[in-house]
PDB file of C-alpha atoms in Angstrom:
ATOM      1  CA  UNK H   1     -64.716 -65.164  47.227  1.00 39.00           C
ATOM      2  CA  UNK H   2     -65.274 -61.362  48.580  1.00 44.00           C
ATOM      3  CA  UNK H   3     -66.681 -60.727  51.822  1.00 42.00           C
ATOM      4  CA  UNK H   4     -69.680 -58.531  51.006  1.00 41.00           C
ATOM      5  CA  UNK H   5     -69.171 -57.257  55.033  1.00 39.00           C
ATOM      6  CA  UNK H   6     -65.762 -56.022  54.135  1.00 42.00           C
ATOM      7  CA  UNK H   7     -64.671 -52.277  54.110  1.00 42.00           C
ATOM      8  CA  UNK H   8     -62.340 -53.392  51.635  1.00 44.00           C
ATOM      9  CA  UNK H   9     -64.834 -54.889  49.209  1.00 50.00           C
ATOM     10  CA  UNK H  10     -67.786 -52.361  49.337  1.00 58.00           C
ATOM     11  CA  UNK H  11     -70.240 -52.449  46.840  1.00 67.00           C
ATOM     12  CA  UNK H  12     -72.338 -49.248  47.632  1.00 67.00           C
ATOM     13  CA  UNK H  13     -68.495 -47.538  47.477  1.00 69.00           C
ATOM     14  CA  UNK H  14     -68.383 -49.134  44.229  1.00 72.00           C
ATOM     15  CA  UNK H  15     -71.847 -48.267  43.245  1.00 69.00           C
ATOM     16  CA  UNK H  16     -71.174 -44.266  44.168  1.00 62.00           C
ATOM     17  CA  UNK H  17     -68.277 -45.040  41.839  1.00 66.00           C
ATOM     18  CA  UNK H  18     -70.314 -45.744  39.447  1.00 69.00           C
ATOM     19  CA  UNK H  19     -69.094 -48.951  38.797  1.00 80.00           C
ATOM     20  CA  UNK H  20     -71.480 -51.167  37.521  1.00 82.00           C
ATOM     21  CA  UNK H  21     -71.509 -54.852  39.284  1.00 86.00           C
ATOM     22  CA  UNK H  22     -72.704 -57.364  37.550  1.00 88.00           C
ATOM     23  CA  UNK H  23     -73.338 -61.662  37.085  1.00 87.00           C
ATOM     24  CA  UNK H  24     -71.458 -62.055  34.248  1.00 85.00           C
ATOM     25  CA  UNK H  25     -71.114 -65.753  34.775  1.00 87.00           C
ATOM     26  CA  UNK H  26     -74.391 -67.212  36.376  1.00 86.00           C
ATOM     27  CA  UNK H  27     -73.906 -71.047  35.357  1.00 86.00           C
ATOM     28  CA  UNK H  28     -69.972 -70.858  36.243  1.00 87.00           C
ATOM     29  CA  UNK H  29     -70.328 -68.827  39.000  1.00 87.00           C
ATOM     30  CA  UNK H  30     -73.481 -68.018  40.377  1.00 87.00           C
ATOM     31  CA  UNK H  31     -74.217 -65.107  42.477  1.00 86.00           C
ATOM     32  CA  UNK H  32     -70.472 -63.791  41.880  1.00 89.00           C
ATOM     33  CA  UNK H  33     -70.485 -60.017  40.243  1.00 90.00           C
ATOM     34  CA  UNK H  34     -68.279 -58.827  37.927  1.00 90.00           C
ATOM     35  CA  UNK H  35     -67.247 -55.316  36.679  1.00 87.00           C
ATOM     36  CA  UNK H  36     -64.958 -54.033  33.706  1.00 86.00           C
ATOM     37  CA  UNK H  37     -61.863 -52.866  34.694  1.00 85.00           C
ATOM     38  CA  UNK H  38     -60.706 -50.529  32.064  1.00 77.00           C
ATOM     39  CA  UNK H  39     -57.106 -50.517  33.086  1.00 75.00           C
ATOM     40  CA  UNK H  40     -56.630 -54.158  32.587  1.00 78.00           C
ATOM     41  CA  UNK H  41     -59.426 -54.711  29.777  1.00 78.00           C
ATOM     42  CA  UNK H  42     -61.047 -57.616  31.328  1.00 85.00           C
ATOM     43  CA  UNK H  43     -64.275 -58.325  33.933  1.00 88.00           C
ATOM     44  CA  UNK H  44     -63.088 -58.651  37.096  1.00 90.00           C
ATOM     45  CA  UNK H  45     -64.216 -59.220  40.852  1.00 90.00           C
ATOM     46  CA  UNK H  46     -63.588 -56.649  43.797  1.00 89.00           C
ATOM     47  CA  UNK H  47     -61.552 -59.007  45.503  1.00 89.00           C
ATOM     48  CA  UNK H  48     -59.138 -59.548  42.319  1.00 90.00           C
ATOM     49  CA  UNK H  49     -59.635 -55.762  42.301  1.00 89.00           C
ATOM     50  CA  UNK H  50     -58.577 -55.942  45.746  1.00 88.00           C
ATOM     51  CA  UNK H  51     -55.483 -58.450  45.381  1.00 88.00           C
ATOM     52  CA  UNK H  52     -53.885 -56.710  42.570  1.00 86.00           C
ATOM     53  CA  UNK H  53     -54.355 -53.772  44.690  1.00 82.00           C
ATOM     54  CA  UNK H  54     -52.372 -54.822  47.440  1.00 84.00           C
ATOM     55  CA  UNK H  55     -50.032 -56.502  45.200  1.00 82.00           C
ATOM     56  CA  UNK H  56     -49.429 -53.245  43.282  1.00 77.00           C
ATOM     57  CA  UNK H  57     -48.665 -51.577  46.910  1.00 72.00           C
ATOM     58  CA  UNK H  58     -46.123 -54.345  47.838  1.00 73.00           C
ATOM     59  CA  UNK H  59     -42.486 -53.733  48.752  1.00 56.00           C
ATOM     60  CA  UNK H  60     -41.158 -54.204  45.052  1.00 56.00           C
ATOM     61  CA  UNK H  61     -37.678 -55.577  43.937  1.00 52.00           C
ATOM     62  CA  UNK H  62     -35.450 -54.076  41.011  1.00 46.00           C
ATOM     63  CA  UNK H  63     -37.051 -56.229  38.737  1.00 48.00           C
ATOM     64  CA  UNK H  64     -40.976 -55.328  39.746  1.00 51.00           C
ATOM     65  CA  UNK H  65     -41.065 -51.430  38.535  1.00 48.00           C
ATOM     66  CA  UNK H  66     -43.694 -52.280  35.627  1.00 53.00           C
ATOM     67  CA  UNK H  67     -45.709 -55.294  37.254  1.00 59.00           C
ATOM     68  CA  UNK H  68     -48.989 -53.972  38.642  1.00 68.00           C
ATOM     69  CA  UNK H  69     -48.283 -50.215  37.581  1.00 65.00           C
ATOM     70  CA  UNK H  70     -51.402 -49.315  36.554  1.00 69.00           C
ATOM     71  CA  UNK H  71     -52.923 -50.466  39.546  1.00 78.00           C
ATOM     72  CA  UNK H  72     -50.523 -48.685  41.695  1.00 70.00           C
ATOM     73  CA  UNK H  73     -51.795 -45.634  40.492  1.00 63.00           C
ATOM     74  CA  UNK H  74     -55.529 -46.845  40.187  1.00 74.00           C
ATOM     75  CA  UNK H  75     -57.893 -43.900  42.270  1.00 68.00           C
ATOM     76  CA  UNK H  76     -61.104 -46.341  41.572  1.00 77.00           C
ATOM     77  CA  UNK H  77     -58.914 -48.979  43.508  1.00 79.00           C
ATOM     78  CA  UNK H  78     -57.865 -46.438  45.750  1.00 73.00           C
ATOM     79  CA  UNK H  79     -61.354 -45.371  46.553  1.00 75.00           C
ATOM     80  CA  UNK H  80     -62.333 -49.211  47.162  1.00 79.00           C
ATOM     81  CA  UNK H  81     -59.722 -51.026  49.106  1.00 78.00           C
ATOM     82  CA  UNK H  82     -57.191 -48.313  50.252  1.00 70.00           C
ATOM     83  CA  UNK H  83     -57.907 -48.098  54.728  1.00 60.00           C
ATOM     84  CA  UNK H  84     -54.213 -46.458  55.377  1.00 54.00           C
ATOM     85  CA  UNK H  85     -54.262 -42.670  55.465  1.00 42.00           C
ATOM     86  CA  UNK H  86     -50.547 -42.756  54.524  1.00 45.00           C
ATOM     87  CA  UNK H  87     -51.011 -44.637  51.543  1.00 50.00           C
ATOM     88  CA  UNK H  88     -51.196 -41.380  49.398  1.00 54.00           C
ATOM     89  CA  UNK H  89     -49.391 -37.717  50.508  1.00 63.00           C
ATOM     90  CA  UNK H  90     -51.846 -35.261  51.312  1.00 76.00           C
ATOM     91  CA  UNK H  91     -51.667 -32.179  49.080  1.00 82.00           C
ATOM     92  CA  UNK H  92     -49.750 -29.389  50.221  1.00 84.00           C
ATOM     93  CA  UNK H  93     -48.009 -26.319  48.227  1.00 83.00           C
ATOM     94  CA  UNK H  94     -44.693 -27.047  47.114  1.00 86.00           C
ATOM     95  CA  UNK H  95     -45.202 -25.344  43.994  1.00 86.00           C
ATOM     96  CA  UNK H  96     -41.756 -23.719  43.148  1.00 85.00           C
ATOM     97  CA  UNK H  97     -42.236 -20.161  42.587  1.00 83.00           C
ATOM     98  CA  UNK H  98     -41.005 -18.090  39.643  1.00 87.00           C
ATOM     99  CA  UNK H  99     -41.043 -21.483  37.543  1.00 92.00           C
ATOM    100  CA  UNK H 100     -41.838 -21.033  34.114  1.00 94.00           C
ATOM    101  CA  UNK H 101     -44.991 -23.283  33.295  1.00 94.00           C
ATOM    102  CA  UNK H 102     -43.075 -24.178  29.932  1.00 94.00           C
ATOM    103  CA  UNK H 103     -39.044 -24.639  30.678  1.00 94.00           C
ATOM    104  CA  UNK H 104     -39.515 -25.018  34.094  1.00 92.00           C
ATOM    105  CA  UNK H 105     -36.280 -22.230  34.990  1.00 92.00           C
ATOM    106  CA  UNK H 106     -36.524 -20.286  37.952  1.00 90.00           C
ATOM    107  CA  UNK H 107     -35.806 -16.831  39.043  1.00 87.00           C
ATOM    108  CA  UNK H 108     -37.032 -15.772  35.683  1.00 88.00           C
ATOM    109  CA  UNK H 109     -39.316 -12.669  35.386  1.00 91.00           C
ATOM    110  CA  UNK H 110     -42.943 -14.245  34.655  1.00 93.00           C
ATOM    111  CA  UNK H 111     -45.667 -13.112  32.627  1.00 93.00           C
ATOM    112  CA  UNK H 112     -48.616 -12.997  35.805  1.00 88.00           C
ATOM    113  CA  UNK H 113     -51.427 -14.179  33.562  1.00 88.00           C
ATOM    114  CA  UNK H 114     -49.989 -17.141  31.695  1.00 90.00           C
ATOM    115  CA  UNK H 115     -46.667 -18.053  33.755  1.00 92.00           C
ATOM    116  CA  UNK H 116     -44.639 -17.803  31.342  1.00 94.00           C
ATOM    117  CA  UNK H 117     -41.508 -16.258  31.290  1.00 95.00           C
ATOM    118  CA  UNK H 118     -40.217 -13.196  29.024  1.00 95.00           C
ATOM    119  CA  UNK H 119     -38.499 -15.614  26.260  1.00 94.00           C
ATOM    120  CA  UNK H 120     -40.781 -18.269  26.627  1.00 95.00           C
ATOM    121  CA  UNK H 121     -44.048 -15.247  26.118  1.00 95.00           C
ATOM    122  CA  UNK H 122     -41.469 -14.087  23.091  1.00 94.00           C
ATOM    123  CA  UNK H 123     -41.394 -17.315  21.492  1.00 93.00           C
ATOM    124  CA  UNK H 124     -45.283 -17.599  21.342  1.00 94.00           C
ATOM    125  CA  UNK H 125     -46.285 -14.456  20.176  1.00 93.00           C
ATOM    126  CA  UNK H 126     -43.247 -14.825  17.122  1.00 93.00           C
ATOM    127  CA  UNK H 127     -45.729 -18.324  16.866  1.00 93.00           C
ATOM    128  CA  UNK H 128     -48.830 -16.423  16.362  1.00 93.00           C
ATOM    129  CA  UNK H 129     -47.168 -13.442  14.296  1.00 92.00           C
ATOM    130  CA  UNK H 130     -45.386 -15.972  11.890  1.00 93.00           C
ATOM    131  CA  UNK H 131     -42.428 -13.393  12.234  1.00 92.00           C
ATOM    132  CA  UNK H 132     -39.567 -12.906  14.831  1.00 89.00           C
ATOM    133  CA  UNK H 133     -38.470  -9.081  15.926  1.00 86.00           C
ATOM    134  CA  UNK H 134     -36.603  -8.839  12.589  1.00 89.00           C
ATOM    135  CA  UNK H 135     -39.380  -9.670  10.457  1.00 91.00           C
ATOM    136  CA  UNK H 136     -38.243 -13.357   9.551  1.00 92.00           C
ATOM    137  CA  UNK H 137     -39.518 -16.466  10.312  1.00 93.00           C
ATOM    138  CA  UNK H 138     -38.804 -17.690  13.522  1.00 90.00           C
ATOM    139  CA  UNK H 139     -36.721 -19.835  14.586  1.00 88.00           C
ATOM    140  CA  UNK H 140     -38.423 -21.823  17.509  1.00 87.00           C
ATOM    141  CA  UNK H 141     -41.737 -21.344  17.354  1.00 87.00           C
ATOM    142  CA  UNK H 142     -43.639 -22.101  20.420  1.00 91.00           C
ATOM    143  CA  UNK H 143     -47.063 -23.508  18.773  1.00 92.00           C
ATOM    144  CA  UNK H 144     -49.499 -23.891  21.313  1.00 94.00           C
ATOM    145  CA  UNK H 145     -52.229 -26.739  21.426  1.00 95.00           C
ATOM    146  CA  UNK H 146     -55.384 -27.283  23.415  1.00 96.00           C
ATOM    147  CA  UNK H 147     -53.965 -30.474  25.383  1.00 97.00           C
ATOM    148  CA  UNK H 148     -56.344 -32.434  27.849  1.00 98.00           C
ATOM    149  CA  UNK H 149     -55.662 -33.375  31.241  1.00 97.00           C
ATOM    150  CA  UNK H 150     -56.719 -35.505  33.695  1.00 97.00           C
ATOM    151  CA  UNK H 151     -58.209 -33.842  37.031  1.00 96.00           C
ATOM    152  CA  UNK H 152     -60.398 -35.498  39.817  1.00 92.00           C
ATOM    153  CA  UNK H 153     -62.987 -33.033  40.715  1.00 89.00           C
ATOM    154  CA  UNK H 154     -65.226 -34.063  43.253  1.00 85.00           C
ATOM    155  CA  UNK H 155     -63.754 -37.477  43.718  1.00 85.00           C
ATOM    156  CA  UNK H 156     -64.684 -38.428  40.450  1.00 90.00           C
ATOM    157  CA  UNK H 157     -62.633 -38.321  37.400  1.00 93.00           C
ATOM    158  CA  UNK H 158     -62.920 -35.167  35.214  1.00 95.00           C
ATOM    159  CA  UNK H 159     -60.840 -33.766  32.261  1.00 97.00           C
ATOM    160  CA  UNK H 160     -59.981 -30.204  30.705  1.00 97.00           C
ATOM    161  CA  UNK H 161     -58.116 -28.894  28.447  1.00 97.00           C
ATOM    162  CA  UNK H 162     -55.192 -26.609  28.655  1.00 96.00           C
ATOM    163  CA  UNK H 163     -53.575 -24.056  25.698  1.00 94.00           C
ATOM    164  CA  UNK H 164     -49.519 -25.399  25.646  1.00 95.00           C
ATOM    165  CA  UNK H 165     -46.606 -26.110  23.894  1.00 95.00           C
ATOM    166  CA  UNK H 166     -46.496 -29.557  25.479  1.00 95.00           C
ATOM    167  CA  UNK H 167     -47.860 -32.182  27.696  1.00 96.00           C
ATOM    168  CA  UNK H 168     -45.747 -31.020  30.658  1.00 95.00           C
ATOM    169  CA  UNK H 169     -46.754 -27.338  29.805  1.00 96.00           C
ATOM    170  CA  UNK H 170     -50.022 -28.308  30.207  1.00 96.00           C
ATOM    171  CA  UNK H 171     -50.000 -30.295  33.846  1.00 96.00           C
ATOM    172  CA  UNK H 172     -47.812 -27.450  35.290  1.00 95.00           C
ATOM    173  CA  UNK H 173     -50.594 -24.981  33.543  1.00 94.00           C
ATOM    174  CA  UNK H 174     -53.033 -27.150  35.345  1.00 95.00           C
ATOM    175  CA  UNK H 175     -51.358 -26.567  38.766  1.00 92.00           C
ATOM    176  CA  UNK H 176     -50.842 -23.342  38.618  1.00 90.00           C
ATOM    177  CA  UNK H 177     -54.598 -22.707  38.093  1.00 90.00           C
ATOM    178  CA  UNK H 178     -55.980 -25.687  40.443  1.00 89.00           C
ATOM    179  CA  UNK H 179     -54.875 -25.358  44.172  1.00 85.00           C
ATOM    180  CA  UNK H 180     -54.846 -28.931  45.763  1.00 88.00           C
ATOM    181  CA  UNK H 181     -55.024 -30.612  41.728  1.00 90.00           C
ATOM    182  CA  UNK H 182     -55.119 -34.295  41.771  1.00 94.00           C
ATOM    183  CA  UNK H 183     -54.636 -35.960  38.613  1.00 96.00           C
ATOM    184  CA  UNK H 184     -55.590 -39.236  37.042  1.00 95.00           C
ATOM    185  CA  UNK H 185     -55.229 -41.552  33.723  1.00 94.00           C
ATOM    186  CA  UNK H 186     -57.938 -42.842  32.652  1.00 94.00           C
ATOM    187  CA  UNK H 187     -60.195 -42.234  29.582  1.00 95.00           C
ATOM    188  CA  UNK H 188     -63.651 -41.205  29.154  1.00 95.00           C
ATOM    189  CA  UNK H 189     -64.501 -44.789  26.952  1.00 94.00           C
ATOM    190  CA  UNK H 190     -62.853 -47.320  25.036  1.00 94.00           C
ATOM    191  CA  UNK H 191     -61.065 -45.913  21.699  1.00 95.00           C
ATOM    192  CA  UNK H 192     -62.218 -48.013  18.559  1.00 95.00           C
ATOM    193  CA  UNK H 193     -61.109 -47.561  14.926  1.00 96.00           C
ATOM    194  CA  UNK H 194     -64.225 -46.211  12.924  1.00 95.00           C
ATOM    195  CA  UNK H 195     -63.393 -47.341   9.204  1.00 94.00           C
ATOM    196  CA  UNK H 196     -66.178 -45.720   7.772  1.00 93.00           C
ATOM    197  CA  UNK H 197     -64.500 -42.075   8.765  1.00 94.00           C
ATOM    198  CA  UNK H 198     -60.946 -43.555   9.233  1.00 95.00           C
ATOM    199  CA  UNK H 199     -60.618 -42.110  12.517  1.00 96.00           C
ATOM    200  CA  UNK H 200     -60.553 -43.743  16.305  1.00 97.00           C
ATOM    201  CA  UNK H 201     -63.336 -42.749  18.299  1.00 97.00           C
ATOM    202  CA  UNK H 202     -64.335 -43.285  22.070  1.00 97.00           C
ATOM    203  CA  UNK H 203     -67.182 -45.505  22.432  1.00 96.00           C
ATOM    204  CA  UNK H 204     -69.651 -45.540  25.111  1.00 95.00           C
ATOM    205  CA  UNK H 205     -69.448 -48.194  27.464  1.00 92.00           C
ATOM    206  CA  UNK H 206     -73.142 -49.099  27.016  1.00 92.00           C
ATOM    207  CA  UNK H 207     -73.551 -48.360  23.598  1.00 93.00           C
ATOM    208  CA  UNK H 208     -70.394 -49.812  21.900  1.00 92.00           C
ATOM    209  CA  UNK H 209     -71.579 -49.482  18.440  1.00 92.00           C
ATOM    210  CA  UNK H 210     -70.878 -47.070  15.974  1.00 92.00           C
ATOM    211  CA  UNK H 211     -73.823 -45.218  17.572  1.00 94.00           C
ATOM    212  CA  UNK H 212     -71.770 -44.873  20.851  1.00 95.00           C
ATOM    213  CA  UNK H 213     -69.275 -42.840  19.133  1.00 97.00           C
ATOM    214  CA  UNK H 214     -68.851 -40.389  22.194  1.00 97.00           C
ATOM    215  CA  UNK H 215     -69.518 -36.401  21.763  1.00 98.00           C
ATOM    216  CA  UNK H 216     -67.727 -33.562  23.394  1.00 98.00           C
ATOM    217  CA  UNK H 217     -68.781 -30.472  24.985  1.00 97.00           C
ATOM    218  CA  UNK H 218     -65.937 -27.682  25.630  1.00 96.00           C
ATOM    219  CA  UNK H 219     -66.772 -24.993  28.426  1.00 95.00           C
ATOM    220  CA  UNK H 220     -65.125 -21.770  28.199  1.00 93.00           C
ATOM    221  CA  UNK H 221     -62.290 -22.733  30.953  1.00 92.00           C
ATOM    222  CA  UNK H 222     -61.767 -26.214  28.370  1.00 95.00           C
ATOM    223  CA  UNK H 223     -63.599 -28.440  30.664  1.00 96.00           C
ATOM    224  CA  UNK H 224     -64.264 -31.394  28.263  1.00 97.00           C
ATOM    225  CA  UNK H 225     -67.543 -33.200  29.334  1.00 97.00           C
ATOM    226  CA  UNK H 226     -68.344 -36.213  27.064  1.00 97.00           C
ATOM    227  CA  UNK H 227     -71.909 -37.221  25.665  1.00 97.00           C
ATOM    228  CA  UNK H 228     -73.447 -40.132  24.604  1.00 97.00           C
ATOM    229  CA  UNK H 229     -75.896 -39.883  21.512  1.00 97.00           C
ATOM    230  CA  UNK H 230     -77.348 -43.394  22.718  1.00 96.00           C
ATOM    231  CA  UNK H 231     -77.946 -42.271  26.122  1.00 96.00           C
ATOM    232  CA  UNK H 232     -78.332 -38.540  26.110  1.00 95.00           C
ATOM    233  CA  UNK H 233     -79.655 -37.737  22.745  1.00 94.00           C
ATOM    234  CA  UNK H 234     -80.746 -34.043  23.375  1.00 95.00           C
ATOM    235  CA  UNK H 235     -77.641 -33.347  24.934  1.00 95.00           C
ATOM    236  CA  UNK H 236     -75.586 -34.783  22.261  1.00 95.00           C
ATOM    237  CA  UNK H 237     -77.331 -32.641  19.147  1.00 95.00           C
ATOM    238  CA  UNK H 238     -74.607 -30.515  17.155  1.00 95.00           C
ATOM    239  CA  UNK H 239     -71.723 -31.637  19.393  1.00 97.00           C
ATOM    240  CA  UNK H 240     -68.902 -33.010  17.257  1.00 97.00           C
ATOM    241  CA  UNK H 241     -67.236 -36.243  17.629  1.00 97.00           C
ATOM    242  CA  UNK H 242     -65.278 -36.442  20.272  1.00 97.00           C
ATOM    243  CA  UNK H 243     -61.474 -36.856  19.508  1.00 95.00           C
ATOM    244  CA  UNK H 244     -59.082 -39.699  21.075  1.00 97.00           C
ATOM    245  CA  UNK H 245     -55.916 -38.456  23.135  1.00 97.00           C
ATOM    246  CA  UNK H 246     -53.196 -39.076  25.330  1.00 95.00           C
ATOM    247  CA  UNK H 247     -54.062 -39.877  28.791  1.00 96.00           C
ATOM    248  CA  UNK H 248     -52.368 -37.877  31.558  1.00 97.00           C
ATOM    249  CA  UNK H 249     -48.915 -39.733  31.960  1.00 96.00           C
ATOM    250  CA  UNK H 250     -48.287 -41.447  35.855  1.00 94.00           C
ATOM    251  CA  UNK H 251     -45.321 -43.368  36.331  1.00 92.00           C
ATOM    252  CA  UNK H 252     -43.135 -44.453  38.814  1.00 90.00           C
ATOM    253  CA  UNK H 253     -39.819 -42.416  39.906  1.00 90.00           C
ATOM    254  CA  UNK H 254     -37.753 -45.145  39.532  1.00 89.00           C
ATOM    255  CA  UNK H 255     -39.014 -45.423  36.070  1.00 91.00           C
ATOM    256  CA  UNK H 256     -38.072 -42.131  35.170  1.00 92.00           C
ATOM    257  CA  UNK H 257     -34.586 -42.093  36.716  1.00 91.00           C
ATOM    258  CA  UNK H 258     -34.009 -44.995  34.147  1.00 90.00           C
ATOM    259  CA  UNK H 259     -35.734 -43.239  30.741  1.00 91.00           C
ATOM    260  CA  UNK H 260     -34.154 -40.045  31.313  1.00 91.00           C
ATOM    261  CA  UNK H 261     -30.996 -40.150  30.305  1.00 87.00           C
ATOM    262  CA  UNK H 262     -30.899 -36.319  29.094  1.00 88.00           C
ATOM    263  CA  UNK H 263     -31.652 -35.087  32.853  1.00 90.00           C
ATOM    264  CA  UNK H 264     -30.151 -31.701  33.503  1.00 90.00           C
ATOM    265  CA  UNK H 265     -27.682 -31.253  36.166  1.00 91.00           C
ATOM    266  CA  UNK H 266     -30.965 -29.325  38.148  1.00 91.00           C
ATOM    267  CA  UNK H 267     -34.496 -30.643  39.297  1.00 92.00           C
ATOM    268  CA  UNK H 268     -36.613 -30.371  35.990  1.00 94.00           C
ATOM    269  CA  UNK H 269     -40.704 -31.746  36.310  1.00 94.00           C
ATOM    270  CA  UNK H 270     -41.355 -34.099  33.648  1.00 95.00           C
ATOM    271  CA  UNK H 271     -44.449 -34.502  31.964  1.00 95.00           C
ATOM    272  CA  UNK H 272     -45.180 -37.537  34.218  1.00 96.00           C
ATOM    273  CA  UNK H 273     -47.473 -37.101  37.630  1.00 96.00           C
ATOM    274  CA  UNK H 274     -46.344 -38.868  40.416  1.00 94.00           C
ATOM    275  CA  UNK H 275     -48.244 -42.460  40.704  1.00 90.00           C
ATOM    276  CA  UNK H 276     -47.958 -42.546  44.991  1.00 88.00           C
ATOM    277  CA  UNK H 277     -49.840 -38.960  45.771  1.00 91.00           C
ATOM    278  CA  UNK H 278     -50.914 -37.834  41.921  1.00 92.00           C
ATOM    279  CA  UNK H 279     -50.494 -34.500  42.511  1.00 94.00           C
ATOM    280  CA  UNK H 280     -46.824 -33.716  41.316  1.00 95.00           C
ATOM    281  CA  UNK H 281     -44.878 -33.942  38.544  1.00 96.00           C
ATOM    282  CA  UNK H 282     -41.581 -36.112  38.617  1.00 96.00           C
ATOM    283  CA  UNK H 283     -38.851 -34.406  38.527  1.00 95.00           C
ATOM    284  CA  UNK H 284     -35.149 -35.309  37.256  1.00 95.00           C
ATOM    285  CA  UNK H 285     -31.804 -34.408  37.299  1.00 94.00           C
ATOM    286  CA  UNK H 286     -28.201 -35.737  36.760  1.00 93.00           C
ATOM    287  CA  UNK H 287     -26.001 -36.386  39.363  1.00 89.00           C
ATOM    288  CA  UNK H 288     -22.411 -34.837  38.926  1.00 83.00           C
ATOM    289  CA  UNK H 289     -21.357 -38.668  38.610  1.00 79.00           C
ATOM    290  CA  UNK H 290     -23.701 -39.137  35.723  1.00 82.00           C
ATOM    291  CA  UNK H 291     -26.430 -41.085  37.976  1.00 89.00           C
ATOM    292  CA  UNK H 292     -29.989 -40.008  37.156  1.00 92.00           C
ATOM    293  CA  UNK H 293     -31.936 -39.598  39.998  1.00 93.00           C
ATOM    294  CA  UNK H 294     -35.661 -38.990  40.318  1.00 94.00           C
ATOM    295  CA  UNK H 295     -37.956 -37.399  43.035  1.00 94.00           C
ATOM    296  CA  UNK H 296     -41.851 -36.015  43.655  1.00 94.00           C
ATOM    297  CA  UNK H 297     -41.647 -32.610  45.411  1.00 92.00           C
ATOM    298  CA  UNK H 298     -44.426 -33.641  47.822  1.00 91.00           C
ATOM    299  CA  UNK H 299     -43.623 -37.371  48.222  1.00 89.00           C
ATOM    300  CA  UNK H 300     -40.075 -37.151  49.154  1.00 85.00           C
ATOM    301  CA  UNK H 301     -39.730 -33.456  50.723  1.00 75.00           C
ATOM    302  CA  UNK H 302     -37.557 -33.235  53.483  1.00 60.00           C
TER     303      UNK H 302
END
């Protein structure tokens, strides 16, 4: 059972949270509250919170790199039962500079408003032009996409989009622009399959219903802030549906070491934020043995 005195198990943490406690089972368990833990789809306790918490945060074997991984990297179980100031790096700039926000070389000459460099710049505007220097099509086209990341802003969980060519574009877009950026994977609501407009659609945790079906509102720097028509039906007038994506990618190093088996013989980021500090990309490379090995820039500097 939790101890309600606990600084582990706060409530009024989990109430500025905004993490709704409740008594889901009064006849089974009476006076015990429950709250939905998105990650793991199921009503929960803060002290199961708590236990898979510390259980994620564990010394782990060989054999242990998936169980609890989405806890691991969990900043609402982070907020409510982490009391070690090591537990997460604090930010600090080890940005490399003169890296290309899209293939990541360095020592390149950049283009100062986007961070691109010259080719990279060359290949988008051949994109948008439909036509390389000679007048043909182009070969690789760099097509660029509003992509949505993941940012805590505030301490709470926030997302924005970014213009790139992919998702790791768009993280190392995000922290070139951000200073101290902290990033995070959840979603907004729960994605459900509308079959009346054959399309998935976030649902509002309140108002799961077709009537739920989540709205979006884009500011001009792609900050996505997402309405419910149930709850906020002035806001939500003339906004379109909003649509399902991606969450932000956090992983494990050891986890990428083993998937990336095309590392390059230099550190390349990945499109996959570091789960122990959440502010860095992993990167990769190849070892001139052939062993892939895998590091955060901030985690493991020397």
């Amino acid at each position: 059972m939790c101890d309600h005195t606990s600084p582990r198990c706060d409530h009024t943490t989990a109430a500025k949270l905004g993490i709704e406690l409740v008594e889901a089972h009064p006849d089974l368990m009476p006076g015990v509250l429950f709250f939905g833990c998105q990650r793991h789809k199921a009503t929960i306790t803060l002290e199961t919170c708590r236990r898979n918490w510390d259980e994620a945060h564990a010394r782990r074997g060989p054999d242990d790199l998936d169980r609890r991984a989405a806890c691991r990297s969990c900043t609402i179980g982070q907020h409510l039962h982490s009391t070690d100031a090591t537990d997460a790096a604090e930010w600090a700039d080890v940005r490399r500079p003169g890296e290309c926000v899209r293939c990541a070389r360095v020592g390149l000459r950049l283009v100062s408003t986007t961070g691109e460099c010259v080719s990279c710049w060359n290949r988008r505007r051949e994109a948008e032009r439909g036509r390389n220097a000679r007048g043909r099509p182009p070969m690789f086209p760099h097509t660029m996409t509003p992509r949505r990341v993941g940012l805590v802003v505030d301490g709470k969980p926030a997302f924005r989009r970014f213009l790139a060519h992919h998702e790791g574009e768009a993280v190392s877009v995000a922290l070139r622009q951000v200073d101290g950026a902290k990033f995070h994977n959840l979603q907004p609501g729960a994605a459900a399959w509308n079959a009346k407009a054959c399309r998935f659609e976030y649902r509002c945790s309140k108002h799961p219903g077709e009537f739920g079906a989540l709205r979006e509102l884009v500011s001009g720097d792609g900050t996505v802030e997402y309405i419910c028509p149930v709850c906020s039906p002035g806001r939500a007038v003339g906004l379109p549906v909003a649509r399902v994506e991606a969450a932000t990618s956090i992983m494990q190093g050891e986890f990428m070491a083993a998937a990336c088996e095309d590392a390059q013989e230099v550190w390349t980021p990945t499109a996959h934020v570091c789960d122990r500090c959440e502010h860095y990309p992993i990167q990769v490379r190849r070892r001139p043995r052939g062993a892939v090995e895998a590091q955060c820039p901030l985690c493991d500097q020397e």
